Tab-separated table of C-alpha atoms and ligand atoms in Angstrom:
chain	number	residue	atom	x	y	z
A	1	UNK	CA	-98.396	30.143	50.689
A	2	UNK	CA	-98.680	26.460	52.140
A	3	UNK	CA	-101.409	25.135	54.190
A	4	UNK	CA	-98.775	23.699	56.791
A	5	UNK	CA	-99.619	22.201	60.223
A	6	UNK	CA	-97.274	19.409	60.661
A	7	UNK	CA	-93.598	18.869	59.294
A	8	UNK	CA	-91.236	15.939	59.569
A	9	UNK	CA	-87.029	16.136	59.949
A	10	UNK	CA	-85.186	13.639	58.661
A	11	UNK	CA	-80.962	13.787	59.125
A	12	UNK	CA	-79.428	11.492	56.735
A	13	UNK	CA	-75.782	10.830	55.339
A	14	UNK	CA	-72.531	10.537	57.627
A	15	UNK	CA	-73.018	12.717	60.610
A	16	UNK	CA	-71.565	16.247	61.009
A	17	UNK	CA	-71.460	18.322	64.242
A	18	UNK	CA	-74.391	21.045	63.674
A	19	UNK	CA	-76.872	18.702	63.173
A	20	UNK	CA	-78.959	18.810	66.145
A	21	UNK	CA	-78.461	22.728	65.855
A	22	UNK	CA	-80.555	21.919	62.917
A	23	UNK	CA	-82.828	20.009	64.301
A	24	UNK	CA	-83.144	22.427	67.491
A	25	UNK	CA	-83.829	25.846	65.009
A	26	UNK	CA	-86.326	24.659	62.855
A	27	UNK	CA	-88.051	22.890	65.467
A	28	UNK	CA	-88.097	26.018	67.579
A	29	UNK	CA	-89.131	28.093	64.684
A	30	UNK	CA	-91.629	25.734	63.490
A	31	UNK	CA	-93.008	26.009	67.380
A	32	UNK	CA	-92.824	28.739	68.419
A	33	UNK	CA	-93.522	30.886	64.887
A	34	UNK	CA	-95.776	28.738	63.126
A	35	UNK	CA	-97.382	26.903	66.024
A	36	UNK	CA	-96.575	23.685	63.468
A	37	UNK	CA	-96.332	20.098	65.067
A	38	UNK	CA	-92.476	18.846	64.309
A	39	UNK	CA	-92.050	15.197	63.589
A	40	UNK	CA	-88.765	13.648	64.205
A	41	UNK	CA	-87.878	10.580	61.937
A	42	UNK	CA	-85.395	8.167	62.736
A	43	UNK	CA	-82.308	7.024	60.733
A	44	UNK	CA	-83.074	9.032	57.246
A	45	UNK	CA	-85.606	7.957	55.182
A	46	UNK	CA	-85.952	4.401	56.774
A	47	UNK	CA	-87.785	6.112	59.608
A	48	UNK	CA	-90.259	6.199	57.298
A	49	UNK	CA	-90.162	2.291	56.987
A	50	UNK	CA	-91.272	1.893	60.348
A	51	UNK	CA	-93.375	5.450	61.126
A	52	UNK	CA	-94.337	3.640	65.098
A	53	UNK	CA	-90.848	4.830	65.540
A	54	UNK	CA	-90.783	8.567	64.836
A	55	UNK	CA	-91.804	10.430	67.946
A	56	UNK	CA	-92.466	14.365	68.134
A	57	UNK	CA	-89.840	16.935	68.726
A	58	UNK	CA	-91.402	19.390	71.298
A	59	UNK	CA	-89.498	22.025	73.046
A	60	UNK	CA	-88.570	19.942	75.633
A	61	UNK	CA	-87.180	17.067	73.729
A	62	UNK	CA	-84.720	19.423	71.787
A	63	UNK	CA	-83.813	21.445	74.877
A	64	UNK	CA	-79.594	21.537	75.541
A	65	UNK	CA	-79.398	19.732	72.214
A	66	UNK	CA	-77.358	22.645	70.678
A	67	UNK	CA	-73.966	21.979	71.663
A	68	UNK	CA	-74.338	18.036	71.054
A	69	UNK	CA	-72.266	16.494	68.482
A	70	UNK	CA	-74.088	14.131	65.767
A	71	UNK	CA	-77.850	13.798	65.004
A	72	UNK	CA	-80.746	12.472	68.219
A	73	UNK	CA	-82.559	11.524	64.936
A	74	UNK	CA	-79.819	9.150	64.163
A	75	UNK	CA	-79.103	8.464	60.623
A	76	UNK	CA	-77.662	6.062	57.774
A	77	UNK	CA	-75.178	6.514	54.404
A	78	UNK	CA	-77.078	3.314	53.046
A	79	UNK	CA	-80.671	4.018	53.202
A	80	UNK	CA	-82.126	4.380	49.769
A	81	UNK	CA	-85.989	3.957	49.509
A	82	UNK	CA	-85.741	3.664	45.523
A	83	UNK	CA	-83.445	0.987	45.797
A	84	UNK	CA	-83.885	-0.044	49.115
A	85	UNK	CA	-81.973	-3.662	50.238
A	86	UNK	CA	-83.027	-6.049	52.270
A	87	UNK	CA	-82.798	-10.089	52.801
A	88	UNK	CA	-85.033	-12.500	51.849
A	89	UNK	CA	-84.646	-16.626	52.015
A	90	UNK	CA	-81.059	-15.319	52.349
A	91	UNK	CA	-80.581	-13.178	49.235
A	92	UNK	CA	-79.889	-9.788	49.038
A	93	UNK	CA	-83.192	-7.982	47.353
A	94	UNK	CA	-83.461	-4.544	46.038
A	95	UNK	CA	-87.026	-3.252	46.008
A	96	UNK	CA	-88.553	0.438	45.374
A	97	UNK	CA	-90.605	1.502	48.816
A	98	UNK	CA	-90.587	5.073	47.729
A	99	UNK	CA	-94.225	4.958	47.550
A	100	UNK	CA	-94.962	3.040	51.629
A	101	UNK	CA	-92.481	5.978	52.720
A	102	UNK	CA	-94.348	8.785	51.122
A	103	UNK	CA	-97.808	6.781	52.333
A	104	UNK	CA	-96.255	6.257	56.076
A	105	UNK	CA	-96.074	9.881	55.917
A	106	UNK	CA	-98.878	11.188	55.182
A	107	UNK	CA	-100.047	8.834	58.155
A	108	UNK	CA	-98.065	10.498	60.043
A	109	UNK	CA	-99.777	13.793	59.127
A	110	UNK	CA	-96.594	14.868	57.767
A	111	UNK	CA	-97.599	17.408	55.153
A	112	UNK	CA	-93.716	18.237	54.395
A	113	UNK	CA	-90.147	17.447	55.519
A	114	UNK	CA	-86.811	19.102	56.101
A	115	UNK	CA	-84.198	16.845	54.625
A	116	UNK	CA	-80.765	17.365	56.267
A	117	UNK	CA	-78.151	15.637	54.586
A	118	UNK	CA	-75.439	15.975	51.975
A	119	UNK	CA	-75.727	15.111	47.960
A	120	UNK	CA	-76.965	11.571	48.371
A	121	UNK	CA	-79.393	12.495	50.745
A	122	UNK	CA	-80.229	15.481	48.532
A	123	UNK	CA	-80.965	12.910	45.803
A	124	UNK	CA	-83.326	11.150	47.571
A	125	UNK	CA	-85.360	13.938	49.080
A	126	UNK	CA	-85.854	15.505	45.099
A	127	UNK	CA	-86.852	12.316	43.739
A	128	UNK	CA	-89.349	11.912	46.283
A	129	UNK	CA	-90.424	15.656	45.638
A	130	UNK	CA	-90.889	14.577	42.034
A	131	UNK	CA	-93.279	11.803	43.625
A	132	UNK	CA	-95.113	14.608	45.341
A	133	UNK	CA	-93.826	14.917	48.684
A	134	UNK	CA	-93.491	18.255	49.993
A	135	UNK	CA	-89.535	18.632	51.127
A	136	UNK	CA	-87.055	21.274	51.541
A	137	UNK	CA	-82.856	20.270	52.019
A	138	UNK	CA	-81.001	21.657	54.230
A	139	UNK	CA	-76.904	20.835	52.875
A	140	UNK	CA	-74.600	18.866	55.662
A	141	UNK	CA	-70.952	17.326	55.132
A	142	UNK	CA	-67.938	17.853	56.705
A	143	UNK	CA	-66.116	17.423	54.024
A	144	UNK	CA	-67.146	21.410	52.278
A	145	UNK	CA	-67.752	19.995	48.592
A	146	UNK	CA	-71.349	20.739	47.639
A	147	UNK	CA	-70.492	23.461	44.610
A	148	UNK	CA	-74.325	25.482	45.941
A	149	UNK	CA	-73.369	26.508	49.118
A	150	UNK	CA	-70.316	28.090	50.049
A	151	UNK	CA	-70.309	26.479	53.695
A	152	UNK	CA	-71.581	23.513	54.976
A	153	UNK	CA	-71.597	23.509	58.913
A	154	UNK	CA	-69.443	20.510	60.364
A	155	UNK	CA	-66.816	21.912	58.124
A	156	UNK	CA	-65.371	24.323	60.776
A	157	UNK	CA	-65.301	22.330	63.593
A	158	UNK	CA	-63.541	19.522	61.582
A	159	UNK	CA	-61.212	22.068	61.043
A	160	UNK	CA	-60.506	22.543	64.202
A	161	UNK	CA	-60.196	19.301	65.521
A	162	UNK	CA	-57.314	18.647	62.263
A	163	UNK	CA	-55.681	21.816	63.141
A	164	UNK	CA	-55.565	20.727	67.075
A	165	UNK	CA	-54.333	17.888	65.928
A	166	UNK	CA	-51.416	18.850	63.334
A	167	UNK	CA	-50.673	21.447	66.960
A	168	UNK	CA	-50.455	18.502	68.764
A	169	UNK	CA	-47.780	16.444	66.256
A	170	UNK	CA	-45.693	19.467	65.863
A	171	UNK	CA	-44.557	19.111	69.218
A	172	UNK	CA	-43.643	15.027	68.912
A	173	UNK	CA	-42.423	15.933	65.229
A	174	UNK	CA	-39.867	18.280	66.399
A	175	UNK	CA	-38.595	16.081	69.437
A	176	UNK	CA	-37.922	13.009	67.652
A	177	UNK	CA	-37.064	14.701	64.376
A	178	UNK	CA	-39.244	12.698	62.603
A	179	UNK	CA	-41.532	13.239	58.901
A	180	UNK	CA	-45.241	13.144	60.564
A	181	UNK	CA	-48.071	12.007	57.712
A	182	UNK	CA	-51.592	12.750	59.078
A	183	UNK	CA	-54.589	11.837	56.962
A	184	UNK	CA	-57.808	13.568	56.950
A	185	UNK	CA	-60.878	13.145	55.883
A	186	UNK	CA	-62.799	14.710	52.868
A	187	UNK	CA	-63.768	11.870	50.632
A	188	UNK	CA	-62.837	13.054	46.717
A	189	UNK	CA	-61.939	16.763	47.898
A	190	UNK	CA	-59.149	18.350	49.642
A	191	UNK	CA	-60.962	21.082	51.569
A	192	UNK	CA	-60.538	20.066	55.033
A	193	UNK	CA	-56.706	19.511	53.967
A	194	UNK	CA	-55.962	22.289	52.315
A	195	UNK	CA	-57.461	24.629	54.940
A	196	UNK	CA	-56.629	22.612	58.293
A	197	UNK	CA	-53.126	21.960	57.250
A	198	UNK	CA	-52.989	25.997	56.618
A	199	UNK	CA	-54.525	26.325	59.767
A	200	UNK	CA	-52.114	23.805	61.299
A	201	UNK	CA	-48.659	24.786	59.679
A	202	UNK	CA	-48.360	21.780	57.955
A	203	UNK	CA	-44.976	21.981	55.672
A	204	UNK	CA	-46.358	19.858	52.709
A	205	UNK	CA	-50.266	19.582	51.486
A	206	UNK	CA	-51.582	16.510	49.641
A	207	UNK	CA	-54.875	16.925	47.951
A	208	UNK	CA	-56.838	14.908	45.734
A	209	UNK	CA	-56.358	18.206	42.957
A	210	UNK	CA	-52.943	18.623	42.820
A	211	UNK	CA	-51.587	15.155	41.300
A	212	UNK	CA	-47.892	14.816	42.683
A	213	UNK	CA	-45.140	12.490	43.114
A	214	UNK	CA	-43.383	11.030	46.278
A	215	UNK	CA	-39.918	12.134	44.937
A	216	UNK	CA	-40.882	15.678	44.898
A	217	UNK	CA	-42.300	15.412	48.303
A	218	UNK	CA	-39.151	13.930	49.476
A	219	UNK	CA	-36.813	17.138	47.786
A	220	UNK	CA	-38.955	19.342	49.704
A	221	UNK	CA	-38.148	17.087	53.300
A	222	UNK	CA	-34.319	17.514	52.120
A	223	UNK	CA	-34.823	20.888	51.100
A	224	UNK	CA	-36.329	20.976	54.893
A	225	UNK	CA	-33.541	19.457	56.463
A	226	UNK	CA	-30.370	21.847	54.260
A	227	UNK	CA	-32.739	24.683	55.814
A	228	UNK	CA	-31.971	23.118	59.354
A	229	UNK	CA	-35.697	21.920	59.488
A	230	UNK	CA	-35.150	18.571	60.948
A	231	UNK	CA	-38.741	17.546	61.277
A	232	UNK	CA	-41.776	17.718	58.204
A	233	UNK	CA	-45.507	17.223	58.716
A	234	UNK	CA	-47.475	16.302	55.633
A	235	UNK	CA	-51.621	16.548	55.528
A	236	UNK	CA	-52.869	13.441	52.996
A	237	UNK	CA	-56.501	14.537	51.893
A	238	UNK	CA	-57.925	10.615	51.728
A	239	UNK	CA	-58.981	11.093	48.295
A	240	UNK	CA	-55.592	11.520	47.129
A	241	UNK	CA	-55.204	10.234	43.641
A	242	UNK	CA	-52.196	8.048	43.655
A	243	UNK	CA	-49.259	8.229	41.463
A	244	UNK	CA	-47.717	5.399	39.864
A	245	UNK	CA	-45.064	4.665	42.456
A	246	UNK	CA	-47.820	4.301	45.448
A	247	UNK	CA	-49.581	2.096	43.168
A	248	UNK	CA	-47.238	-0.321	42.789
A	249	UNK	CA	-47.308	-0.930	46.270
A	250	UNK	CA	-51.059	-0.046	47.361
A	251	UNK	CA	-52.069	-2.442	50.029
A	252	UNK	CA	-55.840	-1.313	50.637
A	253	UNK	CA	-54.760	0.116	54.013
A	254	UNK	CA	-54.874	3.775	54.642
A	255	UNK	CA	-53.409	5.951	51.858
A	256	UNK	CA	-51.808	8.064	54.685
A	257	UNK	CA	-49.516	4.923	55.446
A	258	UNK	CA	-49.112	4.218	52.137
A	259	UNK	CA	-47.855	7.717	51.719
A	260	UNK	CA	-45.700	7.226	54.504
A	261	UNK	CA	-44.247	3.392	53.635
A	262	UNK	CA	-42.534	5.359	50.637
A	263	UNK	CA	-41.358	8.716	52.147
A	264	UNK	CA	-39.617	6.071	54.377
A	265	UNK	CA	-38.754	4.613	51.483
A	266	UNK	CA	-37.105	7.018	49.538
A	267	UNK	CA	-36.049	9.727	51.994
A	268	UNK	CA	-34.454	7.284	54.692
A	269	UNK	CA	-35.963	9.424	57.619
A	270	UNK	CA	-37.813	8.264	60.096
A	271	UNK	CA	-41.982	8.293	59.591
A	272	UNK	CA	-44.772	8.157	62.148
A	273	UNK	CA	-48.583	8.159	60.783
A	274	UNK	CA	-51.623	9.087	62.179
A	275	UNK	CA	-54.973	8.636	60.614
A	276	UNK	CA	-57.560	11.275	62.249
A	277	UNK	CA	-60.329	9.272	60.497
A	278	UNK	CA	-64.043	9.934	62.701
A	279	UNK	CA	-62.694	12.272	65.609
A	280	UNK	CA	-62.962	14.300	62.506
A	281	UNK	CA	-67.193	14.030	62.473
A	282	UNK	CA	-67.481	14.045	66.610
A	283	UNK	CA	-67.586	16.436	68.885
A	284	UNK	CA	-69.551	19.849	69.898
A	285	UNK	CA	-69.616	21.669	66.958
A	286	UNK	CA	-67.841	24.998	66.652
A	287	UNK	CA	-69.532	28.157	67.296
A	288	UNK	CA	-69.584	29.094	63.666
A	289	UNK	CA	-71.065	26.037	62.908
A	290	UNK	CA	-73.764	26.415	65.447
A	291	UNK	CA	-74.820	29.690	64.079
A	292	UNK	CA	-74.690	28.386	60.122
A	293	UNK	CA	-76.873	25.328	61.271
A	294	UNK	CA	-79.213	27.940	62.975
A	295	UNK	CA	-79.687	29.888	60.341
A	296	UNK	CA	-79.997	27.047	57.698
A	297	UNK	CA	-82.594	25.669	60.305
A	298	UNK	CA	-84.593	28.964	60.476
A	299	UNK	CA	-84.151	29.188	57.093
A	300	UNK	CA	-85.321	26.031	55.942
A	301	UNK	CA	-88.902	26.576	57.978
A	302	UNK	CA	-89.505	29.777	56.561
A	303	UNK	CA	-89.055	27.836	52.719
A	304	UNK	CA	-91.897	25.627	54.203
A	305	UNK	CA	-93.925	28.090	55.091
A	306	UNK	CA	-93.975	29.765	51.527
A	307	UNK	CA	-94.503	26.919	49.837
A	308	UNK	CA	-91.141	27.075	48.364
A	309	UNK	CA	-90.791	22.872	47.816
A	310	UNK	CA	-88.061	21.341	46.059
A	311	UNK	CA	-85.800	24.002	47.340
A	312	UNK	CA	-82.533	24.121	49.299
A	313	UNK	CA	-80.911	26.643	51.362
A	314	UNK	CA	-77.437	27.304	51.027
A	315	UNK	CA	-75.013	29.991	52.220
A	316	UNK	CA	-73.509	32.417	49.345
A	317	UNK	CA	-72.189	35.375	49.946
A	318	UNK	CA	-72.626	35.527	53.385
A	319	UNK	CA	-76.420	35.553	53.146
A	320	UNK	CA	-78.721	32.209	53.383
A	321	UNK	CA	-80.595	32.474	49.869
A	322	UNK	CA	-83.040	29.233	48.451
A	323	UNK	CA	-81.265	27.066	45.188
A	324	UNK	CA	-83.379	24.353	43.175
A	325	UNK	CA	-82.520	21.263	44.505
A	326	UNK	CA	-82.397	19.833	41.057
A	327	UNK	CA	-79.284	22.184	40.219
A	328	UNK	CA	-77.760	21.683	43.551
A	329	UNK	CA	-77.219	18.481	43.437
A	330	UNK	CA	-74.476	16.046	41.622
A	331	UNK	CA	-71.716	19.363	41.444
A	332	UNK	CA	-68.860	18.598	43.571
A	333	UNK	CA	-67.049	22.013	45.044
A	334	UNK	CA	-63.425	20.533	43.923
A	335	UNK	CA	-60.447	22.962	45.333
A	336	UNK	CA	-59.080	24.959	42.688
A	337	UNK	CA	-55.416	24.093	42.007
A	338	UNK	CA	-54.847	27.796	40.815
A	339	UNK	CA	-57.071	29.469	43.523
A	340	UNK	CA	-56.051	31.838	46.390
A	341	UNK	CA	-56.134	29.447	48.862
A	342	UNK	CA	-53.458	27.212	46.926
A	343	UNK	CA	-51.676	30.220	46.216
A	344	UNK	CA	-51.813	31.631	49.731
A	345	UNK	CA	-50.464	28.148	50.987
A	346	UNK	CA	-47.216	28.197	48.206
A	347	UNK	CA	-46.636	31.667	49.247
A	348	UNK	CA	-45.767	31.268	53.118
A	349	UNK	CA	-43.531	27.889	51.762
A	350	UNK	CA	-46.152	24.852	51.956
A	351	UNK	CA	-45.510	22.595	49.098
A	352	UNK	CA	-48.029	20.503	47.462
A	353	UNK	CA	-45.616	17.558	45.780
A	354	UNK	CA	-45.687	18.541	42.219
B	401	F6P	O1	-68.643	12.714	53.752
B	401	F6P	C1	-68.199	12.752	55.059
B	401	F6P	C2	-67.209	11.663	55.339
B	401	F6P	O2	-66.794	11.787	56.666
B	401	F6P	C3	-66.026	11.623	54.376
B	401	F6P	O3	-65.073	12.613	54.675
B	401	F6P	C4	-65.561	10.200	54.555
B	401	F6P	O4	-64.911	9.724	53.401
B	401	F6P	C5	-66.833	9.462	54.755
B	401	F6P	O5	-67.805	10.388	55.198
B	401	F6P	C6	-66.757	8.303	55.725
B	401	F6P	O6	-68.021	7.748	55.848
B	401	F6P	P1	-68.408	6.491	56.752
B	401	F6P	O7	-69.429	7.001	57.710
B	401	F6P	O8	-69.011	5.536	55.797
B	401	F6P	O9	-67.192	5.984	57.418
C-alpha cells in the first residue's frame, strides 16, 4: 500500500471524447473514497512547466463535465519534457526538463499522477516513472490501435459520428448517382474504417492493411453498376498505404482526394469527397464510452491506492485488469487482414480493392 494524499491528472495526446469522464471518475473516487486532494495539470506534461497554473479539481469544478467532449485540462501532441523545444536568440533548442517537471511536482504535493493519453503520452509518463515519479496510464485514442487494451474510449463515439456520416452520403450518393470517397481518421490503422464503414454500409473499405489497387476498386464500381447499383461509397482509412498508380500523382493533399482524382480517372463516373477529419475527435462522447472512461477512471485510482506504479489499465476481456506500462507501450493493434471482422465485411459484399 501507498502513503497517498494528493494526486495529479494530466490528459495528453490528441483529444478523444471520454476524457473528462476520466477526469470526472477518478477525481470523484479519489474524493470521495480516498479523501485524496486531486490536482489538475494543464496541457500534458507542460503543466508541469509552469505548476502556478494547475488548479485543484474539487467536486464542484468537475460537476456536468461527463457528457463534455475533449479534455478541461487541455492538452498537447508536442509536449515532450525529455526533449522539450523551445526558442532561444531565435533558434529552435531542445533541452531535457524531465527533472524541473518531476521537482514542480513534488511542489505541488503531487505524490503521483494519472497519465491519460495514448502511446506517446504513455512513453513519457514510464520514463518519468523510471525517474521516480509515481504514475499510473490510463490508454486514450480514437483511433483503437494500442495492442494492451481491447478498447480505448473515443473509439465508439468516432464511430458513430463516421457511421452518421456515411448515413448521411448515402442519401446524396444515390440521388446524383455519384462514387462518394469519405476519409476517416485512424492514423497507421484502419479500425475506425473498417468498423464505421461496416456500421455505415459502405460498398468498398480501404485500410492501411489490405494493400490494393485503384483498378480493382474501379471493377467492383462496374461490377456495382451491371448489378443496377448506380451509386458506390468508399471509406479511405488515412493511413492508407498507396499503390504505385496514386503515387505517381500524390499531391500532399488528402489521400481521400487523391483516391478519388483516380477513381475519376479510371472509372469515368462522377466523384464527390468528403474528408471527416476532427468532427471525428468532437463531440459528447457515446454512452459506451462514458462508462469505459468511468471505469478506466475508477480503475486507475484504485492502482494508486495499492501502490501499483508503472502500471496501466486496459480493458480485456470485458474486465478492466492492470498491464506494465513498459509492455504496453510501442505495439500497435494493426487490423488483421484475415480476421472476422475482414471476413464478416467480404461476406455481406464489401470489397477491400485487392
Ligand atoms: O490519434 C488520433 C488522431 O486523431 C489520428 O486519427 C489522426 O491522424 C491524428 O490524431 C491527428 O492529430 P492532430 O491533432 O495532430 O491533427
Amino acid at each position: 500500500m501507498s502513503e497517498i494524499s494528493c494526486i495529479g491528472i494530466a490528459t495528453g495526446g490528441g483529444d478523444a471524447p471520454g476524457l473528462n469522464a476520466v477526469i470526472r471518475a477518478a477525481s470523484k473516487a479519489a474524493i470521495l473514497k480516498h479523501r485524496w486532494k486531486v490536482i489538475g495539470i494543464p496541457d500534458g506534461f507542460d503543466g508541469l512547466i509552469w505548476p502556478e497554473k494547475s488548479f485543484e479539481l474539487t467536486l464542484d469544478r468537475v460537476s456536468g463535465i461527463l457528457p463534455r467532449g475533449g479534455t478541461i485540462l487541455g492538452t498537447t501532441n508536442r509536449g515532450n519534457p525529455f526533449s522539450y523545444k523551445t526558442e532561444e536568440n531565435g533558434q529552435e533548442v531542445v533541452r531535457d526538463i524531465s527533472d524541473q517537471v518531476i521537482a514542480n511536482s513534488r511542489k505541488l504535493g503531487i505524490d503521483a499522477i494519472i497519465t491519460i493519453g495514448g502511446d506517446g503520452s504513455q512513453k513519457i509518463g514510464y520514463e518519468l516513472f523510471q525517474k521516480g515519479l509515481k504514475i499510473v496510464g490510463v490508454p486514450k485514442t480514437i483511433d483503437n490501435d494500442l495492442s494492451a487494451t481491447e478498447v480505448t474510449f473515443g473509439f465508439d463515439t468516432a464511430l458513430h459520428t463516421v457511421s452518421d456520416a456515411i448515413d448521411k452520403i448515402h442519401t446524396t450518393a444515390a440521388s446524383h448517382h455519384r462514387v462518394m470517397v469519405v476519409e476517416v481518421m485512424g492514423r497507421d490503422c484502419g479500425w475506425i474504417a473498417l468498423e464505421g464503414g461496416i456500421a455505415g454500409g459502405a460498398h468498398i473499405i480501404l485500410i492501411p492493411e489490405i494493400p490494393f489497387t485503384v483498378q480493382k476498386v474501379c471493377d467492383l464500381i462496374a461490377q456495382r453498376e451491371k448489378e443496377g447499383k448506380r451509386f458506390t461509397i468508399v471509406a479511405v482509412a488515412e493511413g492508407i498505404k498507396l499503390p504505385p498508380e496514386l503515387k505517381q500523382i500524390a499531391h500532399g493533399g488528402p489521400v481521400g482526394q487523391l483516391v478519388g482524382e483516380a477513381i475519376s480517372l479510371i472509372s469515368h463516373k462522377e466523384v464527390r469527397v468528403s474528408v471527416l477529419g476532427h468532427i471525428q475527435r468532437g463531440g459528447s462522447p457515446s454512452p459506451y464510452d462514458r462508462v469505459l472512461a468511468t471505469r478506466f477512471g475508477v480503475a486507475a485510482v484504485e492502482l494508486v491506492a495499492q501502490g501499483e506504479f508503472g502500471k496501466m489499465v486496459a480493458l480485456r476481456a470485458g474486465s478492466i485488469v492492470a498491464v506494465d506500462v513498459a509492455r504496453a507501450i510501442g505495439h500497435l493493434k494493426a487490423v488483421p487482414p484475415d480476421g472476422e471482422l475482414v471476413r464478416t465485411a467480404r461476406a455481406v459484399g464489401i470489397g477491400f480493392g485487392n
